[in-house]
Amino acid sequence: MASTDADADAVAVELLPFIRVYVSGRVERLLGTDTVAASLDEPTGVASKDVTVDPATNLSVRLYLPPAVAAGERLPILVYFHGGGFMVESATSPTYHRYLNALASRARVVAVSVEYRLAPEHPLPAAYADSGAALARPVAAAAAPGAVDPEPWLAAHGDASRVFIAGDSAGANIAHNVAMRAAAAPLPGGAGITGVLLMHPYFWDASNTMGPALEDRISREWRFMCGSPDVRVDDPRLSPTVQQGAPSLAALPCRRVMVAVAGDDFLAGKGRAYHAALVASRWHGEAELVDTPGEDHVFHLTRPGTAAAAKMMDLVVDFVTR
């Protein structure tokens, strides 16, 4: 029997509040689709621009440069990976554009916000591959400006000896995985990662449970993100604290880590477990846990004008500038 338009419009997969995929293959993103152009931000004086990293994959980054940078002045490089469950959101969304403008201004960093490919069109590990490339290219431009196509802001003002990587939710998961990959494949020019900032990370850990419904949700999401029914929640990319198969957290190639969790976030226990496992691993650096009671997932992005969000910004700025 021939298929009908109604068959094609039937929903094959629905993961609320993020996405629907129809039998026809059409993908409908239910949030995180608004974008804003790069510009000079009048409140902060931060300038931004979009730069292509790899035309073959359409990989790009949005760069942010704070105001009044003197000739020859070198600033830390902060590479940021946005959240959105590997399915939605963008480096060009109003939420992340506002946040990176504020962070670049307050911390005086050259910020690099990564536009990685999304599932389901590009299942994992595409986001990891894109994010690793987006970290290496700007660092190379700052560490050895003559060795690659120089990006003027990074070549003139990026300090490859002070590289931070950060992200929220799925972006925090990316930040961890990119850092662990950097342990096996060092960054160009001998650069190292100074700090890793994980905001409300999208992790799994079996030592604390969230109830059958939420555990099933994480499992369904992870299979969808990976484009495979066979992946499990103890996949080391999702579960860096598993005892078997995951690289040792002791290999994390940085001097400082900050893990931020929100008390009312269903993922908070997973972030706490990561911090505890990192400390127990005999990793050589300084691990800090910031636990904000009474707040929900990525509150600092969804409610930027609140006292809690302002305090979180202060902590992030201190982490980068300390």
PDB file of C-alpha atoms in Angstrom:
ATOM      1  CA  MET A   1       0.000   0.000   0.000  1.00  0.00           C
ATOM      2  CA  ALA A   2       1.383   3.405  -0.920  1.00  0.00           C
ATOM      3  CA  SER A   3       2.247   5.757   1.927  1.00  0.00           C
ATOM      4  CA  THR A   4       0.166   8.888   2.348  1.00  0.00           C
ATOM      5  CA  ASP A   5       0.989  12.439   3.372  1.00  0.00           C
ATOM      6  CA  ALA A   6      -0.594  11.624   6.724  1.00  0.00           C
ATOM      7  CA  ASP A   7       1.859   8.735   7.162  1.00  0.00           C
ATOM      8  CA  ALA A   8       4.771  11.020   6.387  1.00  0.00           C
ATOM      9  CA  ASP A   9       3.540  13.550   8.939  1.00  0.00           C
ATOM     10  CA  ALA A  10       3.286  10.948  11.675  1.00  0.00           C
ATOM     11  CA  VAL A  11       5.689  11.509  14.562  1.00  0.00           C
ATOM     12  CA  ALA A  12       8.489   8.948  14.686  1.00  0.00           C
ATOM     13  CA  VAL A  13      10.354  10.369  17.725  1.00  0.00           C
ATOM     14  CA  GLU A  14       9.338  13.059  20.188  1.00  0.00           C
ATOM     15  CA  LEU A  15      11.666  14.246  22.953  1.00  0.00           C
ATOM     16  CA  LEU A  16       9.949  17.093  24.752  1.00  0.00           C
ATOM     17  CA  PRO A  17      10.643  19.944  25.125  1.00  0.00           C
ATOM     18  CA  PHE A  18      13.363  19.712  22.498  1.00  0.00           C
ATOM     19  CA  ILE A  19      12.470  18.045  19.233  1.00  0.00           C
ATOM     20  CA  ARG A  20      10.160  16.033  16.998  1.00  0.00           C
ATOM     21  CA  VAL A  21      11.243  13.839  14.119  1.00  0.00           C
ATOM     22  CA  TYR A  22       8.609  12.766  11.610  1.00  0.00           C
ATOM     23  CA  VAL A  23       8.368   9.559   9.608  1.00  0.00           C
ATOM     24  CA  SER A  24       9.275  11.587   6.521  1.00  0.00           C
ATOM     25  CA  GLY A  25      12.592  12.482   8.157  1.00  0.00           C
ATOM     26  CA  ARG A  26      11.614  16.094   8.776  1.00  0.00           C
ATOM     27  CA  VAL A  27      13.106  17.473  11.986  1.00  0.00           C
ATOM     28  CA  GLU A  28      11.174  20.048  14.007  1.00  0.00           C
ATOM     29  CA  ARG A  29      13.096  21.826  16.766  1.00  0.00           C
ATOM     30  CA  LEU A  30      10.717  23.123  19.395  1.00  0.00           C
ATOM     31  CA  LEU A  31      13.049  25.623  21.058  1.00  0.00           C
ATOM     32  CA  GLY A  32      16.428  27.250  20.660  1.00  0.00           C
ATOM     33  CA  THR A  33      15.924  28.274  17.034  1.00  0.00           C
ATOM     34  CA  ASP A  34      16.097  32.076  17.413  1.00  0.00           C
ATOM     35  CA  THR A  35      19.368  33.684  16.323  1.00  0.00           C
ATOM     36  CA  VAL A  36      21.019  37.110  16.515  1.00  0.00           C
ATOM     37  CA  ALA A  37      23.738  38.562  14.332  1.00  0.00           C
ATOM     38  CA  ALA A  38      27.260  39.243  15.506  1.00  0.00           C
ATOM     39  CA  SER A  39      27.643  42.918  16.346  1.00  0.00           C
ATOM     40  CA  LEU A  40      29.115  45.544  18.618  1.00  0.00           C
ATOM     41  CA  ASP A  41      27.254  45.165  21.902  1.00  0.00           C
ATOM     42  CA  GLU A  42      26.515  48.678  23.155  1.00  0.00           C
ATOM     43  CA  PRO A  43      25.979  47.879  26.863  1.00  0.00           C
ATOM     44  CA  THR A  44      29.333  46.077  27.224  1.00  0.00           C
ATOM     45  CA  GLY A  45      31.383  47.425  24.331  1.00  0.00           C
ATOM     46  CA  VAL A  46      32.216  43.838  23.312  1.00  0.00           C
ATOM     47  CA  ALA A  47      32.636  43.222  19.585  1.00  0.00           C
ATOM     48  CA  SER A  48      31.712  39.876  18.011  1.00  0.00           C
ATOM     49  CA  LYS A  49      32.103  38.253  14.628  1.00  0.00           C
ATOM     50  CA  ASP A  50      31.506  34.840  13.024  1.00  0.00           C
ATOM     51  CA  VAL A  51      34.477  32.914  11.647  1.00  0.00           C
ATOM     52  CA  THR A  52      34.451  29.706   9.596  1.00  0.00           C
ATOM     53  CA  VAL A  53      36.755  26.998  10.978  1.00  0.00           C
ATOM     54  CA  ASP A  54      36.067  24.182   8.494  1.00  0.00           C
ATOM     55  CA  PRO A  55      34.066  24.858   5.310  1.00  0.00           C
ATOM     56  CA  ALA A  56      33.700  21.111   4.676  1.00  0.00           C
ATOM     57  CA  THR A  57      31.540  20.652   7.754  1.00  0.00           C
ATOM     58  CA  ASN A  58      30.236  24.227   8.054  1.00  0.00           C
ATOM     59  CA  LEU A  59      31.982  24.427  11.425  1.00  0.00           C
ATOM     60  CA  SER A  60      32.120  27.999  12.673  1.00  0.00           C
ATOM     61  CA  VAL A  61      32.708  29.950  15.862  1.00  0.00           C
ATOM     62  CA  ARG A  62      31.528  33.300  17.140  1.00  0.00           C
ATOM     63  CA  LEU A  63      34.409  35.338  18.549  1.00  0.00           C
ATOM     64  CA  TYR A  64      34.047  37.991  21.255  1.00  0.00           C
ATOM     65  CA  LEU A  65      36.633  40.712  21.947  1.00  0.00           C
ATOM     66  CA  PRO A  66      36.254  43.010  24.967  1.00  0.00           C
ATOM     67  CA  PRO A  67      36.667  46.768  24.556  1.00  0.00           C
ATOM     68  CA  ALA A  68      39.825  48.844  24.983  1.00  0.00           C
ATOM     69  CA  VAL A  69      42.335  46.056  24.355  1.00  0.00           C
ATOM     70  CA  ALA A  70      45.742  47.675  24.005  1.00  0.00           C
ATOM     71  CA  ALA A  71      48.114  46.881  21.162  1.00  0.00           C
ATOM     72  CA  GLY A  72      50.113  43.817  22.132  1.00  0.00           C
ATOM     73  CA  GLU A  73      47.855  43.009  25.107  1.00  0.00           C
ATOM     74  CA  ARG A  74      47.256  39.263  25.481  1.00  0.00           C
ATOM     75  CA  LEU A  75      44.029  37.957  26.990  1.00  0.00           C
ATOM     76  CA  PRO A  76      42.964  34.492  28.125  1.00  0.00           C
ATOM     77  CA  ILE A  77      41.108  32.411  25.538  1.00  0.00           C
ATOM     78  CA  LEU A  78      37.801  30.940  26.706  1.00  0.00           C
ATOM     79  CA  VAL A  79      36.244  28.333  24.401  1.00  0.00           C
ATOM     80  CA  TYR A  80      32.534  27.849  25.145  1.00  0.00           C
ATOM     81  CA  PHE A  81      30.229  24.975  24.162  1.00  0.00           C
ATOM     82  CA  HIS A  82      26.516  25.752  24.328  1.00  0.00           C
ATOM     83  CA  GLY A  83      23.915  23.434  25.843  1.00  0.00           C
ATOM     84  CA  GLY A  84      20.709  22.093  24.334  1.00  0.00           C
ATOM     85  CA  GLY A  85      20.903  18.320  24.656  1.00  0.00           C
ATOM     86  CA  PHE A  86      23.106  18.014  21.537  1.00  0.00           C
ATOM     87  CA  MET A  87      19.848  18.669  19.615  1.00  0.00           C
ATOM     88  CA  VAL A  88      18.930  22.354  19.865  1.00  0.00           C
ATOM     89  CA  GLU A  89      20.377  25.814  20.529  1.00  0.00           C
ATOM     90  CA  SER A  90      23.219  27.603  18.817  1.00  0.00           C
ATOM     91  CA  ALA A  91      26.242  29.789  19.410  1.00  0.00           C
ATOM     92  CA  THR A  92      24.178  32.495  17.680  1.00  0.00           C
ATOM     93  CA  SER A  93      21.134  32.255  19.957  1.00  0.00           C
ATOM     94  CA  PRO A  94      20.114  35.339  21.973  1.00  0.00           C
ATOM     95  CA  THR A  95      20.727  33.458  25.223  1.00  0.00           C
ATOM     96  CA  TYR A  96      24.331  32.564  24.484  1.00  0.00           C
ATOM     97  CA  HIS A  97      25.116  35.810  22.663  1.00  0.00           C
ATOM     98  CA  ARG A  98      24.003  37.785  25.724  1.00  0.00           C
ATOM     99  CA  TYR A  99      25.924  35.524  28.107  1.00  0.00           C
ATOM    100  CA  LEU A 100      29.187  35.565  26.137  1.00  0.00           C
ATOM    101  CA  ASN A 101      29.050  39.350  25.725  1.00  0.00           C
ATOM    102  CA  ALA A 102      28.714  39.712  29.487  1.00  0.00           C
ATOM    103  CA  LEU A 103      31.400  37.125  30.242  1.00  0.00           C
ATOM    104  CA  ALA A 104      33.930  38.540  27.752  1.00  0.00           C
ATOM    105  CA  SER A 105      33.394  41.995  29.221  1.00  0.00           C
ATOM    106  CA  ARG A 106      33.613  40.981  32.877  1.00  0.00           C
ATOM    107  CA  ALA A 107      36.465  38.456  32.618  1.00  0.00           C
ATOM    108  CA  ARG A 108      38.321  40.251  29.794  1.00  0.00           C
ATOM    109  CA  VAL A 109      38.790  37.168  27.675  1.00  0.00           C
ATOM    110  CA  VAL A 110      38.744  36.459  23.974  1.00  0.00           C
ATOM    111  CA  ALA A 111      35.697  34.168  23.933  1.00  0.00           C
ATOM    112  CA  VAL A 112      35.178  31.520  21.262  1.00  0.00           C
ATOM    113  CA  SER A 113      31.594  30.198  21.124  1.00  0.00           C
ATOM    114  CA  VAL A 114      31.374  27.006  19.070  1.00  0.00           C
ATOM    115  CA  GLU A 115      28.661  26.265  16.493  1.00  0.00           C
ATOM    116  CA  TYR A 116      28.939  22.462  16.454  1.00  0.00           C
ATOM    117  CA  ARG A 117      26.703  20.125  14.442  1.00  0.00           C
ATOM    118  CA  LEU A 118      23.529  18.830  16.070  1.00  0.00           C
ATOM    119  CA  ALA A 119      21.751  15.484  16.305  1.00  0.00           C
ATOM    120  CA  PRO A 120      19.844  13.788  14.765  1.00  0.00           C
ATOM    121  CA  GLU A 121      21.157  14.980  11.393  1.00  0.00           C
ATOM    122  CA  HIS A 122      24.687  14.634  12.769  1.00  0.00           C
ATOM    123  CA  PRO A 123      24.740  12.053  15.575  1.00  0.00           C
ATOM    124  CA  LEU A 124      27.484  11.932  18.155  1.00  0.00           C
ATOM    125  CA  PRO A 125      30.459  11.950  17.941  1.00  0.00           C
ATOM    126  CA  ALA A 126      30.045  14.795  15.398  1.00  0.00           C
ATOM    127  CA  ALA A 127      29.681  17.411  18.149  1.00  0.00           C
ATOM    128  CA  TYR A 128      32.821  16.139  19.872  1.00  0.00           C
ATOM    129  CA  ALA A 129      34.828  16.189  16.639  1.00  0.00           C
ATOM    130  CA  ASP A 130      33.645  19.702  15.785  1.00  0.00           C
ATOM    131  CA  SER A 131      34.348  20.984  19.274  1.00  0.00           C
ATOM    132  CA  GLY A 132      37.844  19.525  19.359  1.00  0.00           C
ATOM    133  CA  ALA A 133      38.629  21.161  16.020  1.00  0.00           C
ATOM    134  CA  ALA A 134      37.138  24.444  17.193  1.00  0.00           C
ATOM    135  CA  LEU A 135      39.395  24.362  20.247  1.00  0.00           C
ATOM    136  CA  ALA A 136      42.569  23.501  18.349  1.00  0.00           C
ATOM    137  CA  ARG A 137      42.235  26.098  15.580  1.00  0.00           C
ATOM    138  CA  PRO A 138      41.963  29.263  17.735  1.00  0.00           C
ATOM    139  CA  VAL A 139      44.692  28.037  20.072  1.00  0.00           C
ATOM    140  CA  ALA A 140      46.943  27.400  17.063  1.00  0.00           C
ATOM    141  CA  ALA A 141      46.235  30.906  15.794  1.00  0.00           C
ATOM    142  CA  ALA A 142      47.277  32.376  19.140  1.00  0.00           C
ATOM    143  CA  ALA A 143      50.221  30.039  19.787  1.00  0.00           C
ATOM    144  CA  ALA A 144      51.787  30.247  16.321  1.00  0.00           C
ATOM    145  CA  PRO A 145      50.108  32.986  14.257  1.00  0.00           C
ATOM    146  CA  GLY A 146      52.287  32.356  11.215  1.00  0.00           C
ATOM    147  CA  ALA A 147      51.606  28.608  11.110  1.00  0.00           C
ATOM    148  CA  VAL A 148      47.913  28.803  10.181  1.00  0.00           C
ATOM    149  CA  ASP A 149      45.609  31.285   8.524  1.00  0.00           C
ATOM    150  CA  PRO A 150      45.880  33.992  11.162  1.00  0.00           C
ATOM    151  CA  GLU A 151      42.649  35.110  12.760  1.00  0.00           C
ATOM    152  CA  PRO A 152      43.465  38.730  13.637  1.00  0.00           C
ATOM    153  CA  TRP A 153      41.820  38.930  17.057  1.00  0.00           C
ATOM    154  CA  LEU A 154      43.357  35.690  18.255  1.00  0.00           C
ATOM    155  CA  ALA A 155      46.738  36.259  16.637  1.00  0.00           C
ATOM    156  CA  ALA A 156      46.988  39.733  18.144  1.00  0.00           C
ATOM    157  CA  HIS A 157      45.347  39.238  21.535  1.00  0.00           C
ATOM    158  CA  GLY A 158      44.909  35.534  22.380  1.00  0.00           C
ATOM    159  CA  ASP A 159      47.177  34.061  25.063  1.00  0.00           C
ATOM    160  CA  ALA A 160      47.688  30.368  24.300  1.00  0.00           C
ATOM    161  CA  SER A 161      49.202  29.848  27.751  1.00  0.00           C
ATOM    162  CA  ARG A 162      45.842  30.701  29.351  1.00  0.00           C
ATOM    163  CA  VAL A 163      43.165  28.562  27.703  1.00  0.00           C
ATOM    164  CA  PHE A 164      39.868  27.792  29.443  1.00  0.00           C
ATOM    165  CA  ILE A 165      37.091  25.567  28.157  1.00  0.00           C
ATOM    166  CA  ALA A 166      33.557  25.834  29.462  1.00  0.00           C
ATOM    167  CA  GLY A 167      30.014  24.756  28.751  1.00  0.00           C
ATOM    168  CA  ASP A 168      26.602  24.206  30.234  1.00  0.00           C
ATOM    169  CA  SER A 169      24.515  21.022  30.237  1.00  0.00           C
ATOM    170  CA  ALA A 170      25.385  19.099  27.040  1.00  0.00           C
ATOM    171  CA  GLY A 171      28.071  21.723  26.459  1.00  0.00           C
ATOM    172  CA  ALA A 172      29.635  20.808  29.802  1.00  0.00           C
ATOM    173  CA  ASN A 173      29.624  17.176  28.683  1.00  0.00           C
ATOM    174  CA  ILE A 174      31.447  18.309  25.533  1.00  0.00           C
ATOM    175  CA  ALA A 175      33.942  20.334  27.567  1.00  0.00           C
ATOM    176  CA  HIS A 176      34.857  17.273  29.651  1.00  0.00           C
ATOM    177  CA  ASN A 177      35.204  15.004  26.621  1.00  0.00           C
ATOM    178  CA  VAL A 178      37.225  17.554  24.644  1.00  0.00           C
ATOM    179  CA  ALA A 179      39.545  18.019  27.633  1.00  0.00           C
ATOM    180  CA  MET A 180      40.080  14.273  27.936  1.00  0.00           C
ATOM    181  CA  ARG A 181      40.869  14.057  24.216  1.00  0.00           C
ATOM    182  CA  ALA A 182      43.397  16.853  24.659  1.00  0.00           C
ATOM    183  CA  ALA A 183      45.172  14.649  27.208  1.00  0.00           C
ATOM    184  CA  ALA A 184      45.842  12.116  24.442  1.00  0.00           C
ATOM    185  CA  ALA A 185      46.383  14.636  21.620  1.00  0.00           C
ATOM    186  CA  PRO A 186      47.971  17.833  22.983  1.00  0.00           C
ATOM    187  CA  LEU A 187      46.953  21.233  21.654  1.00  0.00           C
ATOM    188  CA  PRO A 188      49.012  22.990  18.963  1.00  0.00           C
ATOM    189  CA  GLY A 189      52.058  25.031  19.842  1.00  0.00           C
ATOM    190  CA  GLY A 190      52.537  23.336  23.197  1.00  0.00           C
ATOM    191  CA  ALA A 191      49.495  25.140  24.620  1.00  0.00           C
ATOM    192  CA  GLY A 192      47.761  23.672  27.625  1.00  0.00           C
ATOM    193  CA  ILE A 193      44.321  23.948  29.174  1.00  0.00           C
ATOM    194  CA  THR A 194      44.419  26.087  32.302  1.00  0.00           C
ATOM    195  CA  GLY A 195      40.890  25.401  33.520  1.00  0.00           C
ATOM    196  CA  VAL A 196      37.687  23.521  32.749  1.00  0.00           C
ATOM    197  CA  LEU A 197      34.331  24.949  33.811  1.00  0.00           C
ATOM    198  CA  LEU A 198      31.363  22.545  33.845  1.00  0.00           C
ATOM    199  CA  MET A 199      27.999  24.223  34.429  1.00  0.00           C
ATOM    200  CA  HIS A 200      25.176  21.807  35.324  1.00  0.00           C
ATOM    201  CA  PRO A 201      26.803  18.997  33.299  1.00  0.00           C
ATOM    202  CA  TYR A 202      24.789  16.460  31.354  1.00  0.00           C
ATOM    203  CA  PHE A 203      26.290  13.288  32.871  1.00  0.00           C
ATOM    204  CA  TRP A 204      25.121   9.929  34.084  1.00  0.00           C
ATOM    205  CA  ASP A 205      26.303   8.211  37.263  1.00  0.00           C
ATOM    206  CA  ALA A 206      24.815   5.033  38.681  1.00  0.00           C
ATOM    207  CA  SER A 207      25.764   5.841  42.270  1.00  0.00           C
ATOM    208  CA  ASN A 208      22.792   8.203  42.613  1.00  0.00           C
ATOM    209  CA  THR A 209      19.407   7.652  41.030  1.00  0.00           C
ATOM    210  CA  MET A 210      16.767  10.039  39.710  1.00  0.00           C
ATOM    211  CA  GLY A 211      13.836   7.629  39.504  1.00  0.00           C
ATOM    212  CA  PRO A 212      12.772   5.262  36.718  1.00  0.00           C
ATOM    213  CA  ALA A 213      11.006   7.890  34.580  1.00  0.00           C
ATOM    214  CA  LEU A 214      13.965  10.267  34.421  1.00  0.00           C
ATOM    215  CA  GLU A 215      16.457   7.445  34.022  1.00  0.00           C
ATOM    216  CA  ASP A 216      14.429   6.149  31.055  1.00  0.00           C
ATOM    217  CA  ARG A 217      14.357   9.673  29.616  1.00  0.00           C
ATOM    218  CA  ILE A 218      18.165   9.967  29.783  1.00  0.00           C
ATOM    219  CA  SER A 219      18.547   6.557  28.155  1.00  0.00           C
ATOM    220  CA  ARG A 220      16.149   7.456  25.304  1.00  0.00           C
ATOM    221  CA  GLU A 221      17.847  10.821  24.766  1.00  0.00           C
ATOM    222  CA  TRP A 222      21.319   9.297  24.677  1.00  0.00           C
ATOM    223  CA  ARG A 223      20.335   6.652  22.108  1.00  0.00           C
ATOM    224  CA  PHE A 224      18.758   9.390  19.993  1.00  0.00           C
ATOM    225  CA  MET A 225      21.810  11.675  20.247  1.00  0.00           C
ATOM    226  CA  CYS A 226      24.094   8.823  19.216  1.00  0.00           C
ATOM    227  CA  GLY A 227      21.785   7.589  16.457  1.00  0.00           C
ATOM    228  CA  SER A 228      21.973   4.035  17.769  1.00  0.00           C
ATOM    229  CA  PRO A 229      19.677   1.798  19.835  1.00  0.00           C
ATOM    230  CA  ASP A 230      22.674  -0.067  21.194  1.00  0.00           C
ATOM    231  CA  VAL A 231      24.474   2.617  23.226  1.00  0.00           C
ATOM    232  CA  ARG A 232      24.041   2.484  26.994  1.00  0.00           C
ATOM    233  CA  VAL A 233      24.003   5.128  29.694  1.00  0.00           C
ATOM    234  CA  ASP A 234      27.278   3.735  31.033  1.00  0.00           C
ATOM    235  CA  ASP A 235      28.960   4.899  27.822  1.00  0.00           C
ATOM    236  CA  PRO A 236      32.081   6.687  29.164  1.00  0.00           C
ATOM    237  CA  ARG A 237      31.220   9.793  27.136  1.00  0.00           C
ATOM    238  CA  LEU A 238      28.027  10.147  29.167  1.00  0.00           C
ATOM    239  CA  SER A 239      29.293   8.426  32.321  1.00  0.00           C
ATOM    240  CA  PRO A 240      32.863   9.590  32.960  1.00  0.00           C
ATOM    241  CA  THR A 241      32.676   8.151  36.495  1.00  0.00           C
ATOM    242  CA  VAL A 242      32.126   4.524  35.452  1.00  0.00           C
ATOM    243  CA  GLN A 243      34.767   2.144  36.744  1.00  0.00           C
ATOM    244  CA  GLN A 244      35.250   0.160  33.544  1.00  0.00           C
ATOM    245  CA  GLY A 245      36.054   1.581  30.123  1.00  0.00           C
ATOM    246  CA  ALA A 246      36.325   5.282  30.957  1.00  0.00           C
ATOM    247  CA  PRO A 247      39.665   7.077  30.849  1.00  0.00           C
ATOM    248  CA  SER A 248      40.921   7.892  34.324  1.00  0.00           C
ATOM    249  CA  LEU A 249      39.849  11.346  35.458  1.00  0.00           C
ATOM    250  CA  ALA A 250      43.357  11.692  36.871  1.00  0.00           C
ATOM    251  CA  ALA A 251      44.499  12.332  33.277  1.00  0.00           C
ATOM    252  CA  LEU A 252      42.436  15.522  32.966  1.00  0.00           C
ATOM    253  CA  PRO A 253      44.976  17.935  31.428  1.00  0.00           C
ATOM    254  CA  CYS A 254      44.364  21.142  33.347  1.00  0.00           C
ATOM    255  CA  ARG A 255      45.195  22.745  36.667  1.00  0.00           C
ATOM    256  CA  ARG A 256      41.724  23.747  37.810  1.00  0.00           C
ATOM    257  CA  VAL A 257      38.153  22.494  37.428  1.00  0.00           C
ATOM    258  CA  MET A 258      34.929  24.074  38.613  1.00  0.00           C
ATOM    259  CA  VAL A 259      31.751  21.987  38.637  1.00  0.00           C
ATOM    260  CA  ALA A 260      28.543  23.976  39.175  1.00  0.00           C
ATOM    261  CA  VAL A 261      25.245  22.301  40.091  1.00  0.00           C
ATOM    262  CA  ALA A 262      21.784  23.653  40.937  1.00  0.00           C
ATOM    263  CA  GLY A 263      19.933  22.139  43.879  1.00  0.00           C
ATOM    264  CA  ASP A 264      16.593  21.689  42.089  1.00  0.00           C
ATOM    265  CA  ASP A 265      18.161  20.332  38.883  1.00  0.00           C
ATOM    266  CA  PHE A 266      17.551  16.620  38.339  1.00  0.00           C
ATOM    267  CA  LEU A 267      21.148  16.371  37.067  1.00  0.00           C
ATOM    268  CA  ALA A 268      22.675  17.868  40.230  1.00  0.00           C
ATOM    269  CA  GLY A 269      23.566  14.496  41.757  1.00  0.00           C
ATOM    270  CA  LYS A 270      25.456  13.531  38.618  1.00  0.00           C
ATOM    271  CA  GLY A 271      27.572  16.683  38.784  1.00  0.00           C
ATOM    272  CA  ARG A 272      28.340  16.088  42.451  1.00  0.00           C
ATOM    273  CA  ALA A 273      29.350  12.504  41.643  1.00  0.00           C
ATOM    274  CA  TYR A 274      31.711  13.762  38.933  1.00  0.00           C
ATOM    275  CA  HIS A 275      33.381  16.175  41.354  1.00  0.00           C
ATOM    276  CA  ALA A 276      33.743  13.452  43.981  1.00  0.00           C
ATOM    277  CA  ALA A 277      35.204  11.014  41.443  1.00  0.00           C
ATOM    278  CA  LEU A 278      37.655  13.638  40.204  1.00  0.00           C
ATOM    279  CA  VAL A 279      38.892  14.290  43.740  1.00  0.00           C
ATOM    280  CA  ALA A 280      39.121  10.553  44.454  1.00  0.00           C
ATOM    281  CA  SER A 281      41.090   9.946  41.240  1.00  0.00           C
ATOM    282  CA  ARG A 282      44.177  11.663  42.680  1.00  0.00           C
ATOM    283  CA  TRP A 283      44.077  14.174  39.887  1.00  0.00           C
ATOM    284  CA  HIS A 284      46.821  16.734  40.448  1.00  0.00           C
ATOM    285  CA  GLY A 285      44.727  19.913  40.232  1.00  0.00           C
ATOM    286  CA  GLU A 286      42.255  21.992  42.214  1.00  0.00           C
ATOM    287  CA  ALA A 287      38.618  20.835  41.978  1.00  0.00           C
ATOM    288  CA  GLU A 288      35.877  23.206  43.124  1.00  0.00           C
ATOM    289  CA  LEU A 289      32.173  22.386  43.551  1.00  0.00           C
ATOM    290  CA  VAL A 290      29.651  25.232  43.435  1.00  0.00           C
ATOM    291  CA  ASP A 291      26.256  24.041  44.646  1.00  0.00           C
ATOM    292  CA  THR A 292      23.407  26.569  44.398  1.00  0.00           C
ATOM    293  CA  PRO A 293      20.340  25.497  46.434  1.00  0.00           C
ATOM    294  CA  GLY A 294      16.808  26.302  45.319  1.00  0.00           C
ATOM    295  CA  GLU A 295      17.715  26.862  41.660  1.00  0.00           C
ATOM    296  CA  ASP A 296      16.999  24.819  38.540  1.00  0.00           C
ATOM    297  CA  HIS A 297      18.951  23.742  35.483  1.00  0.00           C
ATOM    298  CA  VAL A 298      20.943  26.594  33.810  1.00  0.00           C
ATOM    299  CA  PHE A 299      19.166  29.221  35.890  1.00  0.00           C
ATOM    300  CA  HIS A 300      22.011  31.654  35.174  1.00  0.00           C
ATOM    301  CA  LEU A 301      21.047  31.575  31.471  1.00  0.00           C
ATOM    302  CA  THR A 302      17.255  31.458  31.760  1.00  0.00           C
ATOM    303  CA  ARG A 303      17.002  34.124  34.493  1.00  0.00           C
ATOM    304  CA  PRO A 304      20.021  36.361  33.928  1.00  0.00           C
ATOM    305  CA  GLY A 305      18.752  39.312  35.973  1.00  0.00           C
ATOM    306  CA  THR A 306      18.481  37.472  39.287  1.00  0.00           C
ATOM    307  CA  ALA A 307      20.794  37.692  42.280  1.00  0.00           C
ATOM    308  CA  ALA A 308      21.663  33.999  41.887  1.00  0.00           C
ATOM    309  CA  ALA A 309      22.695  34.520  38.257  1.00  0.00           C
ATOM    310  CA  ALA A 310      24.796  37.548  39.199  1.00  0.00           C
ATOM    311  CA  LYS A 311      26.571  35.539  41.899  1.00  0.00           C
ATOM    312  CA  MET A 312      27.234  32.725  39.429  1.00  0.00           C
ATOM    313  CA  MET A 313      28.739  35.211  36.970  1.00  0.00           C
ATOM    314  CA  ASP A 314      30.987  36.508  39.750  1.00  0.00           C
ATOM    315  CA  LEU A 315      32.202  32.966  40.447  1.00  0.00           C
ATOM    316  CA  VAL A 316      32.878  32.257  36.770  1.00  0.00           C
ATOM    317  CA  VAL A 317      34.780  35.525  36.352  1.00  0.00           C
ATOM    318  CA  ASP A 318      36.825  34.756  39.475  1.00  0.00           C
ATOM    319  CA  PHE A 319      37.623  31.273  38.156  1.00  0.00           C
ATOM    320  CA  VAL A 320      38.993  32.696  34.910  1.00  0.00           C
ATOM    321  CA  THR A 321      40.823  35.706  36.346  1.00  0.00           C
ATOM    322  CA  ARG A 322      42.134  34.218  39.594  1.00  0.00           C
TER     323      ARG A 322
END
